[in-house]
Coordinates of C-alpha atoms and ligand atoms in Angstrom, one line a residue:
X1419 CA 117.4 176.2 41.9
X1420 CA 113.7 175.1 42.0
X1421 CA 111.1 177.0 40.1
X1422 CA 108.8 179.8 40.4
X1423 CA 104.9 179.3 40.8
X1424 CA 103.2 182.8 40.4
X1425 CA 99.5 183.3 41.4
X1426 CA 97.6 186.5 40.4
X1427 CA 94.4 187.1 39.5
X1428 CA 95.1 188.0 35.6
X1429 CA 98.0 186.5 34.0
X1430 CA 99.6 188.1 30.6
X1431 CA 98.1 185.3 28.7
X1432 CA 97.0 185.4 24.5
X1433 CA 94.3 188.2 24.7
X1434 CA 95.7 190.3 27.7
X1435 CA 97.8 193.2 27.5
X1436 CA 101.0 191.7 27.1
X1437 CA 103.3 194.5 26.8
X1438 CA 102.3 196.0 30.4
X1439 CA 105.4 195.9 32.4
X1440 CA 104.5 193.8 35.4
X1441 CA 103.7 190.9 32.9
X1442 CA 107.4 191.2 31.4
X1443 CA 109.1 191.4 34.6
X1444 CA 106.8 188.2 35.3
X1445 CA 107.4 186.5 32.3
X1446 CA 111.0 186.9 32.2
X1447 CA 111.5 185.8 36.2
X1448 CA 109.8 182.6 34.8
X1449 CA 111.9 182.6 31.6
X1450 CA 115.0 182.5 33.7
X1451 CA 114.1 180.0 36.0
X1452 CA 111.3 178.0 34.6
X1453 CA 108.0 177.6 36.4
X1454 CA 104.1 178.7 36.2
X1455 CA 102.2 181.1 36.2
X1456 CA 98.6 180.6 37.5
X1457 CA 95.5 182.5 37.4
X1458 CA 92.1 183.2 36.3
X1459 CA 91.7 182.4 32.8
X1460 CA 88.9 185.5 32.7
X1461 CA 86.5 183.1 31.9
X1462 CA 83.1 183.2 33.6
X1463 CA 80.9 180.0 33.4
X1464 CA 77.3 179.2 34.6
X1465 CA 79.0 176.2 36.8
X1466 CA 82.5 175.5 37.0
X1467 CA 83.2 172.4 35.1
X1468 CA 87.0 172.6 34.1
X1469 CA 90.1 172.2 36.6
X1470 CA 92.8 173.9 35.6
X1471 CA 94.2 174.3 31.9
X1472 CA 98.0 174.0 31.3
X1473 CA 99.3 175.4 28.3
X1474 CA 102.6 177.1 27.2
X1475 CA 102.9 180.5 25.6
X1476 CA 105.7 182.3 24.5
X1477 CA 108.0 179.8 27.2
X1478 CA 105.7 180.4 29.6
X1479 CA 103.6 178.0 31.7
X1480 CA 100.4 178.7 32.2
X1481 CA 97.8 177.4 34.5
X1482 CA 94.2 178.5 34.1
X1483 CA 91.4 178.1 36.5
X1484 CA 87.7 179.5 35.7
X1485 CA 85.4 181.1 38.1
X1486 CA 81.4 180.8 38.2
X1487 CA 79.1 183.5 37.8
X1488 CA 78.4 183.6 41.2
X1489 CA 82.6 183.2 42.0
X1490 CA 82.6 186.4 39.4
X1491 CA 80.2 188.4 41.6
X1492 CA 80.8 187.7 45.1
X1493 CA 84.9 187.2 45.0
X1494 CA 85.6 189.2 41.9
X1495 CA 83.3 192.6 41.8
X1496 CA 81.7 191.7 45.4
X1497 CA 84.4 191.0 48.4
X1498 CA 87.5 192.0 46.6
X1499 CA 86.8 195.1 44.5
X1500 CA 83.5 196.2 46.6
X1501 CA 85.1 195.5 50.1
X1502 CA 88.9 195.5 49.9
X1503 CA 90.0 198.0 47.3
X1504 CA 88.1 201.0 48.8
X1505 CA 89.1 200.1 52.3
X1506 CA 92.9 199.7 51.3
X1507 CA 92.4 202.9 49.5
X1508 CA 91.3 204.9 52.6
X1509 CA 87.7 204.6 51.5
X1510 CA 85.9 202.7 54.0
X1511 CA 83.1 205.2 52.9
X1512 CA 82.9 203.7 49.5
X1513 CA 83.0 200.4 51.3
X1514 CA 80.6 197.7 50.7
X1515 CA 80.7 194.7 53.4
X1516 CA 78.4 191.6 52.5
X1517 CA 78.9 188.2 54.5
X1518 CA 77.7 186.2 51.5
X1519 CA 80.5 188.1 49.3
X1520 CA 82.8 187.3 52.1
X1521 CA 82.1 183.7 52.1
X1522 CA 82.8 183.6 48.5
X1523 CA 86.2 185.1 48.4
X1524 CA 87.3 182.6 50.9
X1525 CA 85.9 179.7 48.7
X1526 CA 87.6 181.3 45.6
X1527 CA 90.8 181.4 47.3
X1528 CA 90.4 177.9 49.0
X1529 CA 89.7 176.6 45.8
X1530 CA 92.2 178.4 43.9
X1531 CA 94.9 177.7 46.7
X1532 CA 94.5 174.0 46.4
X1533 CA 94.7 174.1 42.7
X1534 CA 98.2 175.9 43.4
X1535 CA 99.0 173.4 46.0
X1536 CA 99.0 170.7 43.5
X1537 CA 101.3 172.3 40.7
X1538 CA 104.1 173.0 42.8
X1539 CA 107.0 170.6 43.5
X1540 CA 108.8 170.6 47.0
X1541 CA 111.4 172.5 46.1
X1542 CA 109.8 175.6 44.2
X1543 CA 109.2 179.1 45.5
X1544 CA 105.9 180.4 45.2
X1545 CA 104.6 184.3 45.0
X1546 CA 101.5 185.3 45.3
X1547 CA 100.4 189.3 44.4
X1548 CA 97.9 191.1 44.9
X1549 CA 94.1 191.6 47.3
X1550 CA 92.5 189.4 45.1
X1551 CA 94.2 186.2 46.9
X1552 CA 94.7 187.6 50.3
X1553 CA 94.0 183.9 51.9
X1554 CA 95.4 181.7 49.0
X1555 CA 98.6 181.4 50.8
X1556 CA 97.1 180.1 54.0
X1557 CA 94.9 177.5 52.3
X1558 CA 98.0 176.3 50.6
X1559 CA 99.8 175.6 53.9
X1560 CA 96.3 173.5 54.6
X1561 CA 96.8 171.6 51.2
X1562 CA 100.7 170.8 53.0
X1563 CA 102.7 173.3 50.9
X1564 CA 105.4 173.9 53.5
X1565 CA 108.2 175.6 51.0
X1566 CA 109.1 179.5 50.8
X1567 CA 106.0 181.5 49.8
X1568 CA 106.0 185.1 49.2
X1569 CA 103.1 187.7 48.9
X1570 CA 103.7 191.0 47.3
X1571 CA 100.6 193.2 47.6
X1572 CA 100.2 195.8 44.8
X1573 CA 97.7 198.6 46.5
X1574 CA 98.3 200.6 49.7
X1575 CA 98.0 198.7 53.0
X1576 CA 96.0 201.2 55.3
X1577 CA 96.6 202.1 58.8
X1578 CA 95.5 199.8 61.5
X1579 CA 92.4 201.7 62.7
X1580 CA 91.5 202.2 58.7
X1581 CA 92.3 197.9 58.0
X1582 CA 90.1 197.1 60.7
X1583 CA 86.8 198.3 59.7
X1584 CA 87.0 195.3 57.4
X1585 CA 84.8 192.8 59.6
X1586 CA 86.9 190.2 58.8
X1587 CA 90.3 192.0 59.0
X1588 CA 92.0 189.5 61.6
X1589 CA 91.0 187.0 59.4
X1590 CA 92.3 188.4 56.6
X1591 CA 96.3 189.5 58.4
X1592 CA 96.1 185.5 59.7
X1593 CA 95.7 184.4 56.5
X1594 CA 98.7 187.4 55.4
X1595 CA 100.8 185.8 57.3
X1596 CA 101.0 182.1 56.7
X1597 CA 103.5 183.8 54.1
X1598 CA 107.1 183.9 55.0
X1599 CA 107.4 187.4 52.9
X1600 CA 105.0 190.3 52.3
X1601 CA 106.2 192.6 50.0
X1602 CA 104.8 196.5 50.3
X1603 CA 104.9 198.9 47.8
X1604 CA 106.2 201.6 50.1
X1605 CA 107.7 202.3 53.6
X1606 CA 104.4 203.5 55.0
X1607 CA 102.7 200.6 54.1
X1608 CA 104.7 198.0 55.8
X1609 CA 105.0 200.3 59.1
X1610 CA 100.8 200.4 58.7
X1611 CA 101.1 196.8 58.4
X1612 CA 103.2 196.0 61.4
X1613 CA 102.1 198.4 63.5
X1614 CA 98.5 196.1 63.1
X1615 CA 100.4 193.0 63.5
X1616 CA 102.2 194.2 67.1
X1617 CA 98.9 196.4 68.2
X1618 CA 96.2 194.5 67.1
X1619 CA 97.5 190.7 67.1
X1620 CA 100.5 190.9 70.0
X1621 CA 102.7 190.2 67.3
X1622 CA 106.5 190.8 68.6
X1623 CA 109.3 192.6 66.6
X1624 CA 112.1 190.7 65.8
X1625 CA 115.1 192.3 64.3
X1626 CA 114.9 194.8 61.5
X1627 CA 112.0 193.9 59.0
X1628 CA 110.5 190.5 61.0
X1629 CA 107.2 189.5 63.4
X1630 CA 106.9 186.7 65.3
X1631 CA 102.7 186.1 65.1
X1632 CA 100.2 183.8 64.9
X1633 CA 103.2 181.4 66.2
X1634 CA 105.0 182.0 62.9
X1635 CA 107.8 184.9 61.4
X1636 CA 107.0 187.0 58.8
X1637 CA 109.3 189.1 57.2
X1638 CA 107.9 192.8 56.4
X1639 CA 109.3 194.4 53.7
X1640 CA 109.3 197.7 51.1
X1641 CA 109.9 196.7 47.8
X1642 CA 108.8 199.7 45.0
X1643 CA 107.5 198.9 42.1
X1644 CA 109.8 200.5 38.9
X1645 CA 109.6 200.7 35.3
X1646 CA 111.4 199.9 32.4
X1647 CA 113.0 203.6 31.8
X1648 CA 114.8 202.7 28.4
X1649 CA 112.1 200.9 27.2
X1650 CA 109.1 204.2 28.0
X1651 CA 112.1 206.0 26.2
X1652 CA 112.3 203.9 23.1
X1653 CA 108.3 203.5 22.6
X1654 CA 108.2 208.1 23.1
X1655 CA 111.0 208.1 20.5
X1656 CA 109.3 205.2 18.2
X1657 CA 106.9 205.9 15.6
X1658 CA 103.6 205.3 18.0
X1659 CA 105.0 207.9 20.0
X1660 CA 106.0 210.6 17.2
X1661 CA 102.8 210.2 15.4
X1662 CA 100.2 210.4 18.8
X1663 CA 102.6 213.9 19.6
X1664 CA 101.7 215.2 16.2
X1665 CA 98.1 214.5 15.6
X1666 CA 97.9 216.2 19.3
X1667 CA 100.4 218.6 18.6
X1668 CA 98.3 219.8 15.2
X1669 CA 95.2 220.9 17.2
X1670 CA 97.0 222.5 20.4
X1671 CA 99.6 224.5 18.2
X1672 CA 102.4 225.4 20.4
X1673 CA 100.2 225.9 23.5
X1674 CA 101.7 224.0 27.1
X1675 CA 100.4 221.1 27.2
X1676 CA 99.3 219.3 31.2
X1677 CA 98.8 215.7 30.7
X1678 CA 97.2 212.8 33.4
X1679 CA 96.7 208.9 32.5
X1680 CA 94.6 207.1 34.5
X1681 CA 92.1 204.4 34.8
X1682 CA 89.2 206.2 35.7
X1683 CA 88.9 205.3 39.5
X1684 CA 87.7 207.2 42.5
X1685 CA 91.7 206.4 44.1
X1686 CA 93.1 208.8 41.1
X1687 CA 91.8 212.3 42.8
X1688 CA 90.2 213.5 39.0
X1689 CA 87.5 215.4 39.9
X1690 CA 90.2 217.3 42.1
X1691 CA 92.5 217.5 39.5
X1692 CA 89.9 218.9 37.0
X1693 CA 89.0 221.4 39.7
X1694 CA 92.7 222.9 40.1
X1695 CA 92.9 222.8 36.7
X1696 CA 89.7 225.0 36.9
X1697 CA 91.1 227.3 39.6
X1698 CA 94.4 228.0 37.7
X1699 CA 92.6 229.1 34.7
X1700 CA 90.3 231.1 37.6
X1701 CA 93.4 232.4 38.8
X1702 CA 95.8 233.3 35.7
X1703 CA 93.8 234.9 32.8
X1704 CA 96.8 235.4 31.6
X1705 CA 97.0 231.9 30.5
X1706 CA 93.5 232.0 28.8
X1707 CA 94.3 230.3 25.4
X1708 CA 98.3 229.3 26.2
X1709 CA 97.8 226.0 28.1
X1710 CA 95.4 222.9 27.5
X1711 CA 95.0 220.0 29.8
X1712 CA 95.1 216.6 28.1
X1713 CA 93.5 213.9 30.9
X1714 CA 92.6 210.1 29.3
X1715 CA 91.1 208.5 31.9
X1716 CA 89.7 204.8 30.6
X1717 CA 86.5 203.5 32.7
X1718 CA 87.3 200.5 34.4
X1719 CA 84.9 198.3 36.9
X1720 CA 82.4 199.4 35.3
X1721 CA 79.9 197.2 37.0
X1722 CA 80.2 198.8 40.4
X1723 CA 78.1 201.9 40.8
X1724 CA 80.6 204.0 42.5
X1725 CA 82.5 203.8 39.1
X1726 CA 79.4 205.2 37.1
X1727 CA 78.5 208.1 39.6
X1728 CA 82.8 209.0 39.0
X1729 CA 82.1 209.4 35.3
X1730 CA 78.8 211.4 35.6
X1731 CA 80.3 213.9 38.0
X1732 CA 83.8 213.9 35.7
X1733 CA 81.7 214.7 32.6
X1734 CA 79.7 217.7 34.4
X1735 CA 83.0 219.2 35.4
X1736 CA 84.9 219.0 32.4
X1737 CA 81.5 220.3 30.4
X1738 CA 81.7 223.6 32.9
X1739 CA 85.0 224.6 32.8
X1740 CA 85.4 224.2 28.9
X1741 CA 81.9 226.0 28.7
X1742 CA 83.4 228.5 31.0
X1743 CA 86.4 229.1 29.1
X1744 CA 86.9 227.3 25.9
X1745 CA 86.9 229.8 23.3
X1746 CA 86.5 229.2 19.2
X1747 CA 90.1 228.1 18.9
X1748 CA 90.6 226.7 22.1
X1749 CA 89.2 223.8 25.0
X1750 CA 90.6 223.9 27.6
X1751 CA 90.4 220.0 28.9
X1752 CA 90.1 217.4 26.5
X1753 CA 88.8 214.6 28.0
X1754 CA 89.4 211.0 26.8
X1755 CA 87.5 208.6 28.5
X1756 CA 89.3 205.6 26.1
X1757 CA 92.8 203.6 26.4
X1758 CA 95.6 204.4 23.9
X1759 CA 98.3 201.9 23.6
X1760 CA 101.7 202.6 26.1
X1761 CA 103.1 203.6 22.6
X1762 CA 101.2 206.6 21.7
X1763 CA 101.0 207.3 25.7
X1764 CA 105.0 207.7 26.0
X1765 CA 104.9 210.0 23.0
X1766 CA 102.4 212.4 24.6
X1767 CA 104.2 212.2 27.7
X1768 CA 106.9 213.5 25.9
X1769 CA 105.0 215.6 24.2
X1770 CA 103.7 217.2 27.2
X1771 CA 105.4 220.2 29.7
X1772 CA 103.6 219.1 32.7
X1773 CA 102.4 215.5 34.1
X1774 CA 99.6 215.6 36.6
X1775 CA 99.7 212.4 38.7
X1776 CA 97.6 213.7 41.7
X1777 CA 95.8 210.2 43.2
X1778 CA 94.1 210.5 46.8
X1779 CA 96.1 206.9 47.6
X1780 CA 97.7 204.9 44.9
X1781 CA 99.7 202.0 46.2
X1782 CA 102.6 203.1 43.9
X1783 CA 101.5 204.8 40.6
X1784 CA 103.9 204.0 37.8
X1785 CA 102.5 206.5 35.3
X1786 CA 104.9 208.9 37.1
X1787 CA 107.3 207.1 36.3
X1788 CA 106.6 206.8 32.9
X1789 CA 105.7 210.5 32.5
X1790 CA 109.7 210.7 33.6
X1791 CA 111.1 208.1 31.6
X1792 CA 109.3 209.6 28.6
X1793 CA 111.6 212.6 29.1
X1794 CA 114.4 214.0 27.4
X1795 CA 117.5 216.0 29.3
X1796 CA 117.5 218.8 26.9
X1797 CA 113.8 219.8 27.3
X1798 CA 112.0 218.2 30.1
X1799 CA 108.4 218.5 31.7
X1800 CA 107.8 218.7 35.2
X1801 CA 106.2 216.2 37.3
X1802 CA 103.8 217.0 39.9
X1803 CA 102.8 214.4 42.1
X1804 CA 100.8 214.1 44.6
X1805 CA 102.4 213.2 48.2
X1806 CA 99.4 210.3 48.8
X1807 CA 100.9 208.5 45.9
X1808 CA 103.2 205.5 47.0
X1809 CA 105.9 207.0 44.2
X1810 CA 106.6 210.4 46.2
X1811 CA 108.5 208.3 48.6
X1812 CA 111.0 207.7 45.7
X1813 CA 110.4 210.5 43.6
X1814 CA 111.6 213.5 45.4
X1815 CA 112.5 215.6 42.6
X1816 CA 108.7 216.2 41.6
X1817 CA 106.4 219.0 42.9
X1818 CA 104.7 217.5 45.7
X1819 CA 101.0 218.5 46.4
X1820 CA 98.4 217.5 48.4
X1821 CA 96.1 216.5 45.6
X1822 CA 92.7 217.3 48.2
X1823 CA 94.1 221.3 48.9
X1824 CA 92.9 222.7 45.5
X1825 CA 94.7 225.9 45.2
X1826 CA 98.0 224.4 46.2
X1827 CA 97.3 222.1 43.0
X1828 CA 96.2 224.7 41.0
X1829 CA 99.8 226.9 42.4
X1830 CA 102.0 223.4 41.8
X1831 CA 101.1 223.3 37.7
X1832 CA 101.7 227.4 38.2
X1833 CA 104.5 226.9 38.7
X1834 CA 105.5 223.7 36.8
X1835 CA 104.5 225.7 33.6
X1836 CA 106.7 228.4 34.3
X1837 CA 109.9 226.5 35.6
X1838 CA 113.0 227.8 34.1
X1839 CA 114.8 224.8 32.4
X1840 CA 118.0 225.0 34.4
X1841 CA 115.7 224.0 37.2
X1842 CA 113.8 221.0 34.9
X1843 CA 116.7 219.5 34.4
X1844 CA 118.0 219.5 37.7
X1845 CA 114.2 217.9 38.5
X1846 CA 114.3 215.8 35.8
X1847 CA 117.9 214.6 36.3
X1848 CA 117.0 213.5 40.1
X1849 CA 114.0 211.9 39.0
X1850 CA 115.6 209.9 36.7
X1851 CA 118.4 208.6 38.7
X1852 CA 115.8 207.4 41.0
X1853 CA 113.6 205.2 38.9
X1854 CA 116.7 204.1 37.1
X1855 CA 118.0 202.6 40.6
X1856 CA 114.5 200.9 41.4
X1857 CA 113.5 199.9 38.2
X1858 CA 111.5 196.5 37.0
X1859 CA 113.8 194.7 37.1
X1860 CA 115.4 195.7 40.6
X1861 CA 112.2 195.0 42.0
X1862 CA 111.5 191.7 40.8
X1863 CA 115.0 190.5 41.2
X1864 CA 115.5 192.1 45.3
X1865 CA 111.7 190.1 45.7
X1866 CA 113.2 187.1 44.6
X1867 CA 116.6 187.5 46.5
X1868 CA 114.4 188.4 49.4
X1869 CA 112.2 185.0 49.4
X1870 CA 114.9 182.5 48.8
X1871 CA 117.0 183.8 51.8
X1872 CA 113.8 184.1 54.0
X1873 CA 114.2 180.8 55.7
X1874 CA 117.4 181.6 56.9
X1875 CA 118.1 182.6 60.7
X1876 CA 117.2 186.4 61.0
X1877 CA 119.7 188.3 62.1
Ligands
ADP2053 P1 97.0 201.4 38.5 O1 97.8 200.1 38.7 O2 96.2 201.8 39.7 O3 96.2 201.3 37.2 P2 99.4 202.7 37.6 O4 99.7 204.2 37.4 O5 100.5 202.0 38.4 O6 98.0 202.6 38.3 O7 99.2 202.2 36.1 C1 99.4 200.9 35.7 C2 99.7 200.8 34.2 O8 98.5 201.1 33.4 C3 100.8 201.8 33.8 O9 101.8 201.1 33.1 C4 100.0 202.8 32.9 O10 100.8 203.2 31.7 C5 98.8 202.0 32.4 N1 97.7 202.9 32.2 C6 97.2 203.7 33.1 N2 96.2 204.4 32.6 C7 96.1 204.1 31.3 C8 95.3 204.5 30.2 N3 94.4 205.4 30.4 N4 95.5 203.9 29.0 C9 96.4 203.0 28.8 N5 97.3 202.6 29.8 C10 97.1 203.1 31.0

């Protein structure tokens, strides 16, 4: 078997957040079959200097490369998180399309790709994740890489008419599919992505999951995201957990408790969220005093501008409904704009009777299924999840909402609150069954399966 050679743009090296469960699942694919992992090392330098730095951590090879300052702003907070991210979330509002940024995210990944190129040996399989490298693969086939090369690509891929605002999107889908796999978080993703490849680029369908295009065959295919259920359950039951759900638990009393974790980013739907939470305490006086809503909500990007207008307009709503409501023993939202380690997170999701995952598009969103990991069968909180989220296609068993229609929102954690716990446990019990069949390990294992078959005849 040869080895792996992983490419994304943040690797779980010394210094990043190495108990986040894609860099396990990463780290343990290379454990088992030896390889690299390559990446930007996060540093940013006046002029790039260095190649690449190999080091080993923990087992794990590591390859480094550095970016410039400009690399840092045109690839990095220009092209890919200014251009890509809000078009691939349905924002081509948000959207900021710049040539020069353009240019640069090509060079990045030109650069980048032929860095790859010379790691790998001819018989390895390489992976490459994410919208930060959307052309690596294509300038490794330039450097001669000729092996199996897979892509998995971690946010929503939008519909055709949506993709194609981006002035380079042909570019973009050629570059796609010098891979012989692209991996999709969901159903609807890979059918958005297809459909462009057969509409836009006469691509033709060949069996199931494959496209004959730009004289090559891709293979398309939906591969969810999971979690690590037993280990969420062990860090909600651990001492992190227990002591977060009591310091919260000593301020709220026994009042319900509605909990959302996010990164604070326009995709997440918070300033909706805040506002159903608004209209349900509009619409139920009864439960004036019996239920607070916990939402921690770290900034992140904070460089781009549409990320600091988010937190103004987030502070302003919060500020009115607790100065609406909040009474001398009571606020109704708390707030956190700050991260709390996956520890103390599990615990308050178990702490918790409701978890508000409500995102306008999220390619998968794996704090659901934490919030349902963190559960327990004798006493478990409801999950209400918005149907935008790439999750809902798995996750049945939640309250679905359509995290834009307000009142619907406001109605879902209505009702979540007053569930009888037969019901909650029938939820809960579906739920669980489903992230336990798609879990982290699933994933990465049916990706891998998927790419060392992928040169064989379809059938
Ligand atoms: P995204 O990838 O868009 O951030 P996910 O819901 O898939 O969305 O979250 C990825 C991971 O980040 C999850 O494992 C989650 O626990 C973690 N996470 C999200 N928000 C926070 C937060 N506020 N503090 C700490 N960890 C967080």
């Amino acid at each position: 078997m040869g080895r792996l050679i992983i490419a994304s743009n943040r690797t779980a090296t010394p210094g990043a957040d190495r108990a986040g469960g894609l860099a396990v699942a990463l780290s343990d694919a290379l454990a088992e079959r030896g390889g690299v992992w390559f990446g930007w090392s996060g540093d940013i330098l006046e002029r790039e200097t260095r190649g690449v730095r190999l080091f080993v951590e923990d087992n794990t090879d590591f390859a480094l490369a550095d970016l410039t300052t400009q690399e840092y702003e045109g690839y990095y907070l220009g092209f890919a998180n200014r251009a890509l991210w809000p078009v691939f979330h349905y924002r081509v509002d948000l959207a900021h399309f710049d040539e020069q940024d353009f240019a640069t995210y090509e060079d990045v990944n030109r650069r980048f790709g032929r860095l790859l190129a010379q790691l790998t040996r001819p018989d390895d399989i390489v992976w490459i994740h994410d919208y930060h490298f959307l052309l690596m693969g294509q300038e490794m086939r330039q450097s001669g890489w000729d092996g199996p090369m897979g892509f998995f690509l971690h946010i929503p891929f939008p519909p055709p008419e949506v993709f194609s605002a981006l002035p380079q999107h042909q570019r973009l889908a050629r570059g796609l599919c010098a891979h012989d796999l692209i991996g999709f978080q969901t159903a609807r993703d890979t059918a958005n992505f297809r459909r462009y490849l057969v509409d836009i680029c006469a691509g033709e369908p060949v069996g199931e999951d494959c496209v004959r295009v730009f004289d090559r065959m891709v293979r398309l295919r939906a591969f969810p995201i999971g979690t690590d259920p037993d280990d969420i359950a062990a860090l909600a039951a651990g001492t992190e957990g227990a002591q977060a759900a009591a310091r919260l638990e000593r301020v709220s009393a026994s009042r319900a408790l509605v909990i959302g974790v996010d990164r604070m980013d326009y995709s997440k739907g918070l300033p909706q969220r805040m506002a159903a939470f608004g209209r349900l305490l509009d619409d139920h006086a009864e439960l004036h005093g019996k239920v607070s809503f916990l939402q921690i909500a770290p900034p992140s990007r904070e460089a781009v501008d549409a990320y600091q207008a988010l937190r103004v307009e987030l502070d302003g709503l919060a500020g009115k409904i607790n100065g609406d409501y909040a009474d001398l023993d009571w606020v109704p939202i708390r707030y956190l704009a700050r991260n709390y380690p996956r520890g103390a997170l599990s615990g308050l999701y178990r702490l918790a009777q409701v978890g508000l995952v409500t995102p306008l598009h999220d390619g998968m969103n794996l704090v659901a299924k934490e919030f349902v990991a963190a559960q327990t069968l004798e006493d478990p909180g409801v999950l209400v999840l918005s149907e935008l989220a790439g999750a809902a296609e798995q996750m049945q068993g939640a309250i679905l909402v359509n995290p834009h229609d307000i009142a619907g929102t406001a109605d879902a954690i209505h009702r979540a609150l007053s569930m009888p716990v037969e019901e909650r446990r029938e939820r809960w019990a579906v739920l669980d069954a489903a992230i336990r069949a798609e879990d982290l390990s699933w994933w990465r294992l049916s990706f891998l399966k998927a790419l060392e078959t992928v040169r064989e005849p379809v059938a």
